[in-house]
Amino acid sequence: MIEFLDRLAGPIDTDSVRIYRRRTSVVQLIVMIVLAIICYQFTVIGDTVYADSMRNFIMNPTIFTRLEHLSLLNVVEINGLLEQLNNKTPLWDMSRWLLLIVKALFMAILISLYALWRSRHCYTMTVLTGVFHCIAYAQLVIGIYMFSLGVLISFAKAPIVLVLLLGVFLSIICVLLTMSLLTVVGRVSGATISGNTFEGLLVITGAYLIWVCIKFIGLLLF
């Protein structure tokens, strides 16, 4: 597990990021695709822990008794929330894997177009490998976020001192993970387009936002 995390966070080291300054092999691309799929399972596990904790918190006898005094509109909203929490994401879902690959390919194309626009030296396969690397690490961090939130909700009825200590500890972990995520994503994407960390972070963030907008428009239309 330590080696797995070290491989994902490796670009923090100056020497490890050099892989994305030259043409990557098909094997390296396949490895990153597999890592992205594995890290997606961490996200699913984190979501499951959060959903179970939130559902147990709402269905707690003390909390549930208070809900009976709410208005009808609030009760309907809470019932809708419970239905969403009961709809668990499958741990092994091929359709979501395919969507993950399509997203990475779309973002890689946008980043490659940016590199061409800026007359930067880059390789399409290297950019795609780097995007999968960034997605893998982001999925892992998001999974830890949701897992931490689920753990905090599970201890909501514990003594206030314990809840505060646990909250501070988990908050520090999340802040450190966020800083690490920004560093990894910036260094990887920046190296693939022969740029710096800040430019790489802006480019991949822009590509992701465009993907989200297109996906949102697609949901509205269909």
PDB file of C-alpha atoms in Angstrom:
ATOM      1  CA  MET A   1       0.000   0.000   0.000  1.00  0.00           C
ATOM      2  CA  ILE A   2       2.860   2.388   0.799  1.00  0.00           C
ATOM      3  CA  GLU A   3       4.486   1.616  -2.567  1.00  0.00           C
ATOM      4  CA  PHE A   4       1.122   2.184  -4.261  1.00  0.00           C
ATOM      5  CA  LEU A   5       0.739   5.622  -2.691  1.00  0.00           C
ATOM      6  CA  ASP A   6       4.379   6.465  -3.375  1.00  0.00           C
ATOM      7  CA  ARG A   7       3.901   5.700  -7.061  1.00  0.00           C
ATOM      8  CA  LEU A   8       0.938   8.070  -7.269  1.00  0.00           C
ATOM      9  CA  ALA A   9       2.555  10.859  -5.254  1.00  0.00           C
ATOM     10  CA  GLY A  10       5.959  10.326  -6.901  1.00  0.00           C
ATOM     11  CA  PRO A  11       5.856  13.466  -9.106  1.00  0.00           C
ATOM     12  CA  ILE A  12       6.450  15.545  -5.980  1.00  0.00           C
ATOM     13  CA  ASP A  13      10.013  14.333  -6.383  1.00  0.00           C
ATOM     14  CA  THR A  14      11.872  16.215  -9.126  1.00  0.00           C
ATOM     15  CA  ASP A  15      13.353  13.097 -10.701  1.00  0.00           C
ATOM     16  CA  SER A  16      10.101  11.116 -10.834  1.00  0.00           C
ATOM     17  CA  VAL A  17       8.275  13.637 -13.003  1.00  0.00           C
ATOM     18  CA  ARG A  18      10.817  13.325 -15.847  1.00  0.00           C
ATOM     19  CA  ILE A  19       8.836  10.384 -17.236  1.00  0.00           C
ATOM     20  CA  TYR A  20       6.301  12.891 -18.570  1.00  0.00           C
ATOM     21  CA  ARG A  21       8.901  14.961 -20.409  1.00  0.00           C
ATOM     22  CA  ARG A  22       9.451  12.241 -22.996  1.00  0.00           C
ATOM     23  CA  ARG A  23       7.371   9.719 -24.928  1.00  0.00           C
ATOM     24  CA  THR A  24       5.775   7.118 -22.666  1.00  0.00           C
ATOM     25  CA  SER A  25       5.237   3.497 -23.675  1.00  0.00           C
ATOM     26  CA  VAL A  26       1.974   1.620 -24.088  1.00  0.00           C
ATOM     27  CA  VAL A  27       2.818  -0.397 -20.961  1.00  0.00           C
ATOM     28  CA  GLN A  28       3.110   2.788 -18.887  1.00  0.00           C
ATOM     29  CA  LEU A  29      -0.239   3.977 -20.239  1.00  0.00           C
ATOM     30  CA  ILE A  30      -1.917   0.660 -19.387  1.00  0.00           C
ATOM     31  CA  VAL A  31      -0.438   0.757 -15.861  1.00  0.00           C
ATOM     32  CA  MET A  32      -1.892   4.207 -15.260  1.00  0.00           C
ATOM     33  CA  ILE A  33      -5.292   3.141 -16.602  1.00  0.00           C
ATOM     34  CA  VAL A  34      -5.289   0.196 -14.185  1.00  0.00           C
ATOM     35  CA  LEU A  35      -4.239   2.481 -11.317  1.00  0.00           C
ATOM     36  CA  ALA A  36      -7.062   4.902 -12.174  1.00  0.00           C
ATOM     37  CA  ILE A  37      -9.605   2.069 -12.089  1.00  0.00           C
ATOM     38  CA  ILE A  38      -8.218   0.785  -8.781  1.00  0.00           C
ATOM     39  CA  CYS A  39      -8.362   4.266  -7.250  1.00  0.00           C
ATOM     40  CA  TYR A  40     -11.940   4.586  -8.449  1.00  0.00           C
ATOM     41  CA  GLN A  41     -12.765   1.698  -6.109  1.00  0.00           C
ATOM     42  CA  PHE A  42     -11.386   3.792  -3.220  1.00  0.00           C
ATOM     43  CA  THR A  43     -13.863   6.517  -4.176  1.00  0.00           C
ATOM     44  CA  VAL A  44     -16.729   4.017  -4.207  1.00  0.00           C
ATOM     45  CA  ILE A  45     -15.692   2.685  -0.784  1.00  0.00           C
ATOM     46  CA  GLY A  46     -15.493   6.224   0.614  1.00  0.00           C
ATOM     47  CA  ASP A  47     -18.943   7.057  -0.773  1.00  0.00           C
ATOM     48  CA  THR A  48     -20.342   3.851   0.737  1.00  0.00           C
ATOM     49  CA  VAL A  49     -18.941   4.641   4.179  1.00  0.00           C
ATOM     50  CA  TYR A  50     -20.340   8.175   4.001  1.00  0.00           C
ATOM     51  CA  ALA A  51     -23.788   6.968   2.828  1.00  0.00           C
ATOM     52  CA  ASP A  52     -24.016   4.329   5.570  1.00  0.00           C
ATOM     53  CA  SER A  53     -22.935   6.801   8.261  1.00  0.00           C
ATOM     54  CA  MET A  54     -25.360   9.492   7.110  1.00  0.00           C
ATOM     55  CA  ARG A  55     -28.235   7.028   6.869  1.00  0.00           C
ATOM     56  CA  ASN A  56     -27.538   5.658  10.354  1.00  0.00           C
ATOM     57  CA  PHE A  57     -27.303   9.220  11.705  1.00  0.00           C
ATOM     58  CA  ILE A  58     -30.675  10.201  10.228  1.00  0.00           C
ATOM     59  CA  MET A  59     -32.346   6.968  11.366  1.00  0.00           C
ATOM     60  CA  ASN A  60     -31.004   7.360  14.907  1.00  0.00           C
ATOM     61  CA  PRO A  61     -34.017   7.184  17.276  1.00  0.00           C
ATOM     62  CA  THR A  62     -33.236  10.571  18.836  1.00  0.00           C
ATOM     63  CA  ILE A  63     -32.764  12.330  15.497  1.00  0.00           C
ATOM     64  CA  PHE A  64     -35.699  10.522  13.873  1.00  0.00           C
ATOM     65  CA  THR A  65     -38.052  11.618  16.659  1.00  0.00           C
ATOM     66  CA  ARG A  66     -37.127  15.249  16.033  1.00  0.00           C
ATOM     67  CA  LEU A  67     -37.799  14.833  12.307  1.00  0.00           C
ATOM     68  CA  GLU A  68     -41.448  14.074  13.039  1.00  0.00           C
ATOM     69  CA  HIS A  69     -41.930  17.695  14.111  1.00  0.00           C
ATOM     70  CA  LEU A  70     -40.665  19.106  10.811  1.00  0.00           C
ATOM     71  CA  SER A  71     -42.904  20.380   8.047  1.00  0.00           C
ATOM     72  CA  LEU A  72     -44.147  18.059   5.294  1.00  0.00           C
ATOM     73  CA  LEU A  73     -41.778  19.625   2.751  1.00  0.00           C
ATOM     74  CA  ASN A  74     -38.737  18.927   4.927  1.00  0.00           C
ATOM     75  CA  VAL A  75     -39.879  15.350   5.537  1.00  0.00           C
ATOM     76  CA  VAL A  76     -40.198  14.776   1.774  1.00  0.00           C
ATOM     77  CA  GLU A  77     -36.690  16.168   1.238  1.00  0.00           C
ATOM     78  CA  ILE A  78     -35.281  13.913   3.963  1.00  0.00           C
ATOM     79  CA  ASN A  79     -37.028  10.880   2.451  1.00  0.00           C
ATOM     80  CA  GLY A  80     -35.512  11.771  -0.910  1.00  0.00           C
ATOM     81  CA  LEU A  81     -32.091  12.016   0.719  1.00  0.00           C
ATOM     82  CA  LEU A  82     -32.560   8.576   2.296  1.00  0.00           C
ATOM     83  CA  GLU A  83     -33.480   7.113  -1.096  1.00  0.00           C
ATOM     84  CA  GLN A  84     -30.306   8.574  -2.602  1.00  0.00           C
ATOM     85  CA  LEU A  85     -28.211   7.161   0.248  1.00  0.00           C
ATOM     86  CA  ASN A  86     -29.756   3.728  -0.294  1.00  0.00           C
ATOM     87  CA  ASN A  87     -28.721   3.754  -3.974  1.00  0.00           C
ATOM     88  CA  LYS A  88     -25.174   2.519  -3.584  1.00  0.00           C
ATOM     89  CA  THR A  89     -22.704   2.700  -6.447  1.00  0.00           C
ATOM     90  CA  PRO A  90     -21.566  -0.785  -7.564  1.00  0.00           C
ATOM     91  CA  LEU A  91     -17.966  -1.546  -6.659  1.00  0.00           C
ATOM     92  CA  TRP A  92     -17.221  -3.011 -10.094  1.00  0.00           C
ATOM     93  CA  ASP A  93     -19.090  -1.043 -12.754  1.00  0.00           C
ATOM     94  CA  MET A  94     -17.758  -1.376 -16.300  1.00  0.00           C
ATOM     95  CA  SER A  95     -19.860   1.537 -17.589  1.00  0.00           C
ATOM     96  CA  ARG A  96     -18.232   3.907 -15.106  1.00  0.00           C
ATOM     97  CA  TRP A  97     -14.803   2.634 -16.111  1.00  0.00           C
ATOM     98  CA  LEU A  98     -15.637   3.430 -19.730  1.00  0.00           C
ATOM     99  CA  LEU A  99     -16.818   6.905 -18.728  1.00  0.00           C
ATOM    100  CA  LEU A 100     -13.554   7.400 -16.831  1.00  0.00           C
ATOM    101  CA  ILE A 101     -11.537   6.483 -19.943  1.00  0.00           C
ATOM    102  CA  VAL A 102     -13.629   8.777 -22.155  1.00  0.00           C
ATOM    103  CA  LYS A 103     -13.164  11.646 -19.684  1.00  0.00           C
ATOM    104  CA  ALA A 104      -9.403  11.142 -19.607  1.00  0.00           C
ATOM    105  CA  LEU A 105      -9.234  10.981 -23.411  1.00  0.00           C
ATOM    106  CA  PHE A 106     -11.288  14.167 -23.752  1.00  0.00           C
ATOM    107  CA  MET A 107      -9.128  16.042 -21.243  1.00  0.00           C
ATOM    108  CA  ALA A 108      -5.938  14.773 -22.914  1.00  0.00           C
ATOM    109  CA  ILE A 109      -7.124  16.091 -26.274  1.00  0.00           C
ATOM    110  CA  LEU A 110      -7.851  19.522 -24.796  1.00  0.00           C
ATOM    111  CA  ILE A 111      -4.456  19.647 -23.073  1.00  0.00           C
ATOM    112  CA  SER A 112      -2.722  18.565 -26.294  1.00  0.00           C
ATOM    113  CA  LEU A 113      -4.544  21.289 -28.223  1.00  0.00           C
ATOM    114  CA  TYR A 114      -3.385  23.821 -25.644  1.00  0.00           C
ATOM    115  CA  ALA A 115       0.191  22.604 -26.060  1.00  0.00           C
ATOM    116  CA  LEU A 116      -0.079  22.951 -29.847  1.00  0.00           C
ATOM    117  CA  TRP A 117      -1.552  26.426 -29.456  1.00  0.00           C
ATOM    118  CA  ARG A 118       1.369  27.417 -27.254  1.00  0.00           C
ATOM    119  CA  SER A 119       3.834  25.695 -29.623  1.00  0.00           C
ATOM    120  CA  ARG A 120       4.944  23.368 -26.831  1.00  0.00           C
ATOM    121  CA  HIS A 121       6.746  20.073 -27.280  1.00  0.00           C
ATOM    122  CA  CYS A 122       4.490  17.199 -26.149  1.00  0.00           C
ATOM    123  CA  TYR A 123       3.426  13.634 -26.954  1.00  0.00           C
ATOM    124  CA  THR A 124      -0.248  12.681 -27.061  1.00  0.00           C
ATOM    125  CA  MET A 125       0.284   9.323 -25.326  1.00  0.00           C
ATOM    126  CA  THR A 126       2.364  11.018 -22.645  1.00  0.00           C
ATOM    127  CA  VAL A 127      -0.386  13.570 -22.026  1.00  0.00           C
ATOM    128  CA  LEU A 128      -2.982  10.783 -21.804  1.00  0.00           C
ATOM    129  CA  THR A 129      -0.782   8.840 -19.367  1.00  0.00           C
ATOM    130  CA  GLY A 130      -0.361  11.954 -17.237  1.00  0.00           C
ATOM    131  CA  VAL A 131      -4.109  12.632 -17.216  1.00  0.00           C
ATOM    132  CA  PHE A 132      -4.786   9.094 -15.986  1.00  0.00           C
ATOM    133  CA  HIS A 133      -2.142   9.639 -13.303  1.00  0.00           C
ATOM    134  CA  CYS A 134      -3.881  12.818 -12.138  1.00  0.00           C
ATOM    135  CA  ILE A 135      -7.313  11.170 -12.205  1.00  0.00           C
ATOM    136  CA  ALA A 136      -6.014   8.196 -10.211  1.00  0.00           C
ATOM    137  CA  TYR A 137      -4.597  10.374  -7.463  1.00  0.00           C
ATOM    138  CA  ALA A 138      -7.679  12.605  -7.429  1.00  0.00           C
ATOM    139  CA  GLN A 139      -9.974   9.567  -7.080  1.00  0.00           C
ATOM    140  CA  LEU A 140      -7.892   8.317  -4.162  1.00  0.00           C
ATOM    141  CA  VAL A 141      -7.986  11.697  -2.396  1.00  0.00           C
ATOM    142  CA  ILE A 142     -11.751  12.057  -2.927  1.00  0.00           C
ATOM    143  CA  GLY A 143     -12.238   8.570  -1.501  1.00  0.00           C
ATOM    144  CA  ILE A 144     -10.309   9.559   1.622  1.00  0.00           C
ATOM    145  CA  TYR A 145     -12.369  12.771   1.894  1.00  0.00           C
ATOM    146  CA  MET A 146     -15.645  10.846   1.868  1.00  0.00           C
ATOM    147  CA  PHE A 147     -14.296   8.159   4.187  1.00  0.00           C
ATOM    148  CA  SER A 148     -13.154  10.819   6.689  1.00  0.00           C
ATOM    149  CA  LEU A 149     -16.546  12.544   6.541  1.00  0.00           C
ATOM    150  CA  GLY A 150     -18.292   9.220   7.098  1.00  0.00           C
ATOM    151  CA  VAL A 151     -16.094   8.445  10.109  1.00  0.00           C
ATOM    152  CA  LEU A 152     -16.778  11.901  11.565  1.00  0.00           C
ATOM    153  CA  ILE A 153     -20.544  11.462  11.159  1.00  0.00           C
ATOM    154  CA  SER A 154     -20.327   8.012  12.779  1.00  0.00           C
ATOM    155  CA  PHE A 155     -18.798   9.606  15.892  1.00  0.00           C
ATOM    156  CA  ALA A 156     -21.341  12.456  15.982  1.00  0.00           C
ATOM    157  CA  LYS A 157     -22.945  11.070  19.158  1.00  0.00           C
ATOM    158  CA  ALA A 158     -19.592  10.626  20.923  1.00  0.00           C
ATOM    159  CA  PRO A 159     -18.344  13.078  23.583  1.00  0.00           C
ATOM    160  CA  ILE A 160     -17.797  16.542  22.151  1.00  0.00           C
ATOM    161  CA  VAL A 161     -14.075  16.550  22.999  1.00  0.00           C
ATOM    162  CA  LEU A 162     -13.522  13.338  21.042  1.00  0.00           C
ATOM    163  CA  VAL A 163     -15.512  14.680  18.092  1.00  0.00           C
ATOM    164  CA  LEU A 164     -13.481  17.915  18.067  1.00  0.00           C
ATOM    165  CA  LEU A 165     -10.143  16.078  18.238  1.00  0.00           C
ATOM    166  CA  LEU A 166     -11.200  13.691  15.492  1.00  0.00           C
ATOM    167  CA  GLY A 167     -12.486  16.587  13.394  1.00  0.00           C
ATOM    168  CA  VAL A 168      -9.221  18.526  13.731  1.00  0.00           C
ATOM    169  CA  PHE A 169      -7.158  15.434  12.935  1.00  0.00           C
ATOM    170  CA  LEU A 170      -9.214  14.564   9.830  1.00  0.00           C
ATOM    171  CA  SER A 171      -9.217  18.214   8.708  1.00  0.00           C
ATOM    172  CA  ILE A 172      -5.416  18.344   8.863  1.00  0.00           C
ATOM    173  CA  ILE A 173      -5.216  15.137   6.827  1.00  0.00           C
ATOM    174  CA  CYS A 174      -7.626  16.541   4.213  1.00  0.00           C
ATOM    175  CA  VAL A 175      -5.691  19.820   3.957  1.00  0.00           C
ATOM    176  CA  LEU A 176      -2.391  17.982   3.484  1.00  0.00           C
ATOM    177  CA  LEU A 177      -3.971  15.703   0.890  1.00  0.00           C
ATOM    178  CA  THR A 178      -5.359  18.727  -0.957  1.00  0.00           C
ATOM    179  CA  MET A 179      -1.936  20.373  -1.076  1.00  0.00           C
ATOM    180  CA  SER A 180      -0.404  17.109  -2.271  1.00  0.00           C
ATOM    181  CA  LEU A 181      -3.115  16.699  -4.914  1.00  0.00           C
ATOM    182  CA  LEU A 182      -2.559  20.192  -6.295  1.00  0.00           C
ATOM    183  CA  THR A 183       1.191  19.601  -6.395  1.00  0.00           C
ATOM    184  CA  VAL A 184       0.936  16.217  -8.113  1.00  0.00           C
ATOM    185  CA  VAL A 185      -1.642  17.336 -10.663  1.00  0.00           C
ATOM    186  CA  GLY A 186       0.260  20.542 -11.429  1.00  0.00           C
ATOM    187  CA  ARG A 187       3.648  18.875 -11.807  1.00  0.00           C
ATOM    188  CA  VAL A 188       2.368  16.009 -13.968  1.00  0.00           C
ATOM    189  CA  SER A 189       0.201  18.062 -16.300  1.00  0.00           C
ATOM    190  CA  GLY A 190       2.824  20.815 -16.431  1.00  0.00           C
ATOM    191  CA  ALA A 191       5.553  18.354 -17.396  1.00  0.00           C
ATOM    192  CA  THR A 192       3.446  16.854 -20.200  1.00  0.00           C
ATOM    193  CA  ILE A 193       3.205  20.246 -21.940  1.00  0.00           C
ATOM    194  CA  SER A 194       6.728  21.411 -21.053  1.00  0.00           C
ATOM    195  CA  GLY A 195       5.351  23.987 -18.620  1.00  0.00           C
ATOM    196  CA  ASN A 196       5.512  24.768 -14.933  1.00  0.00           C
ATOM    197  CA  THR A 197       3.362  23.451 -12.091  1.00  0.00           C
ATOM    198  CA  PHE A 198       1.002  26.427 -11.952  1.00  0.00           C
ATOM    199  CA  GLU A 199       0.355  26.360 -15.693  1.00  0.00           C
ATOM    200  CA  GLY A 200      -0.233  22.631 -15.608  1.00  0.00           C
ATOM    201  CA  LEU A 201      -2.746  23.001 -12.779  1.00  0.00           C
ATOM    202  CA  LEU A 202      -4.640  25.712 -14.651  1.00  0.00           C
ATOM    203  CA  VAL A 203      -4.712  23.707 -17.891  1.00  0.00           C
ATOM    204  CA  ILE A 204      -5.992  20.459 -16.408  1.00  0.00           C
ATOM    205  CA  THR A 205      -8.516  22.326 -14.246  1.00  0.00           C
ATOM    206  CA  GLY A 206      -9.799  24.134 -17.319  1.00  0.00           C
ATOM    207  CA  ALA A 207     -10.047  20.858 -19.251  1.00  0.00           C
ATOM    208  CA  TYR A 208     -11.979  19.261 -16.383  1.00  0.00           C
ATOM    209  CA  LEU A 209     -14.393  22.203 -16.123  1.00  0.00           C
ATOM    210  CA  ILE A 210     -15.090  22.005 -19.863  1.00  0.00           C
ATOM    211  CA  TRP A 211     -15.792  18.273 -19.449  1.00  0.00           C
ATOM    212  CA  VAL A 212     -18.208  18.989 -16.577  1.00  0.00           C
ATOM    213  CA  CYS A 213     -20.023  21.668 -18.597  1.00  0.00           C
ATOM    214  CA  ILE A 214     -20.421  19.385 -21.625  1.00  0.00           C
ATOM    215  CA  LYS A 215     -21.630  16.552 -19.391  1.00  0.00           C
ATOM    216  CA  PHE A 216     -24.125  18.887 -17.694  1.00  0.00           C
ATOM    217  CA  ILE A 217     -25.448  20.153 -21.030  1.00  0.00           C
ATOM    218  CA  GLY A 218     -25.796  16.555 -22.193  1.00  0.00           C
ATOM    219  CA  LEU A 219     -27.866  15.688 -19.119  1.00  0.00           C
ATOM    220  CA  LEU A 220     -30.146  18.682 -19.770  1.00  0.00           C
ATOM    221  CA  LEU A 221     -30.662  17.770 -23.414  1.00  0.00           C
ATOM    222  CA  PHE A 222     -31.135  14.040 -22.973  1.00  0.00           C
TER     223      PHE A 222
END
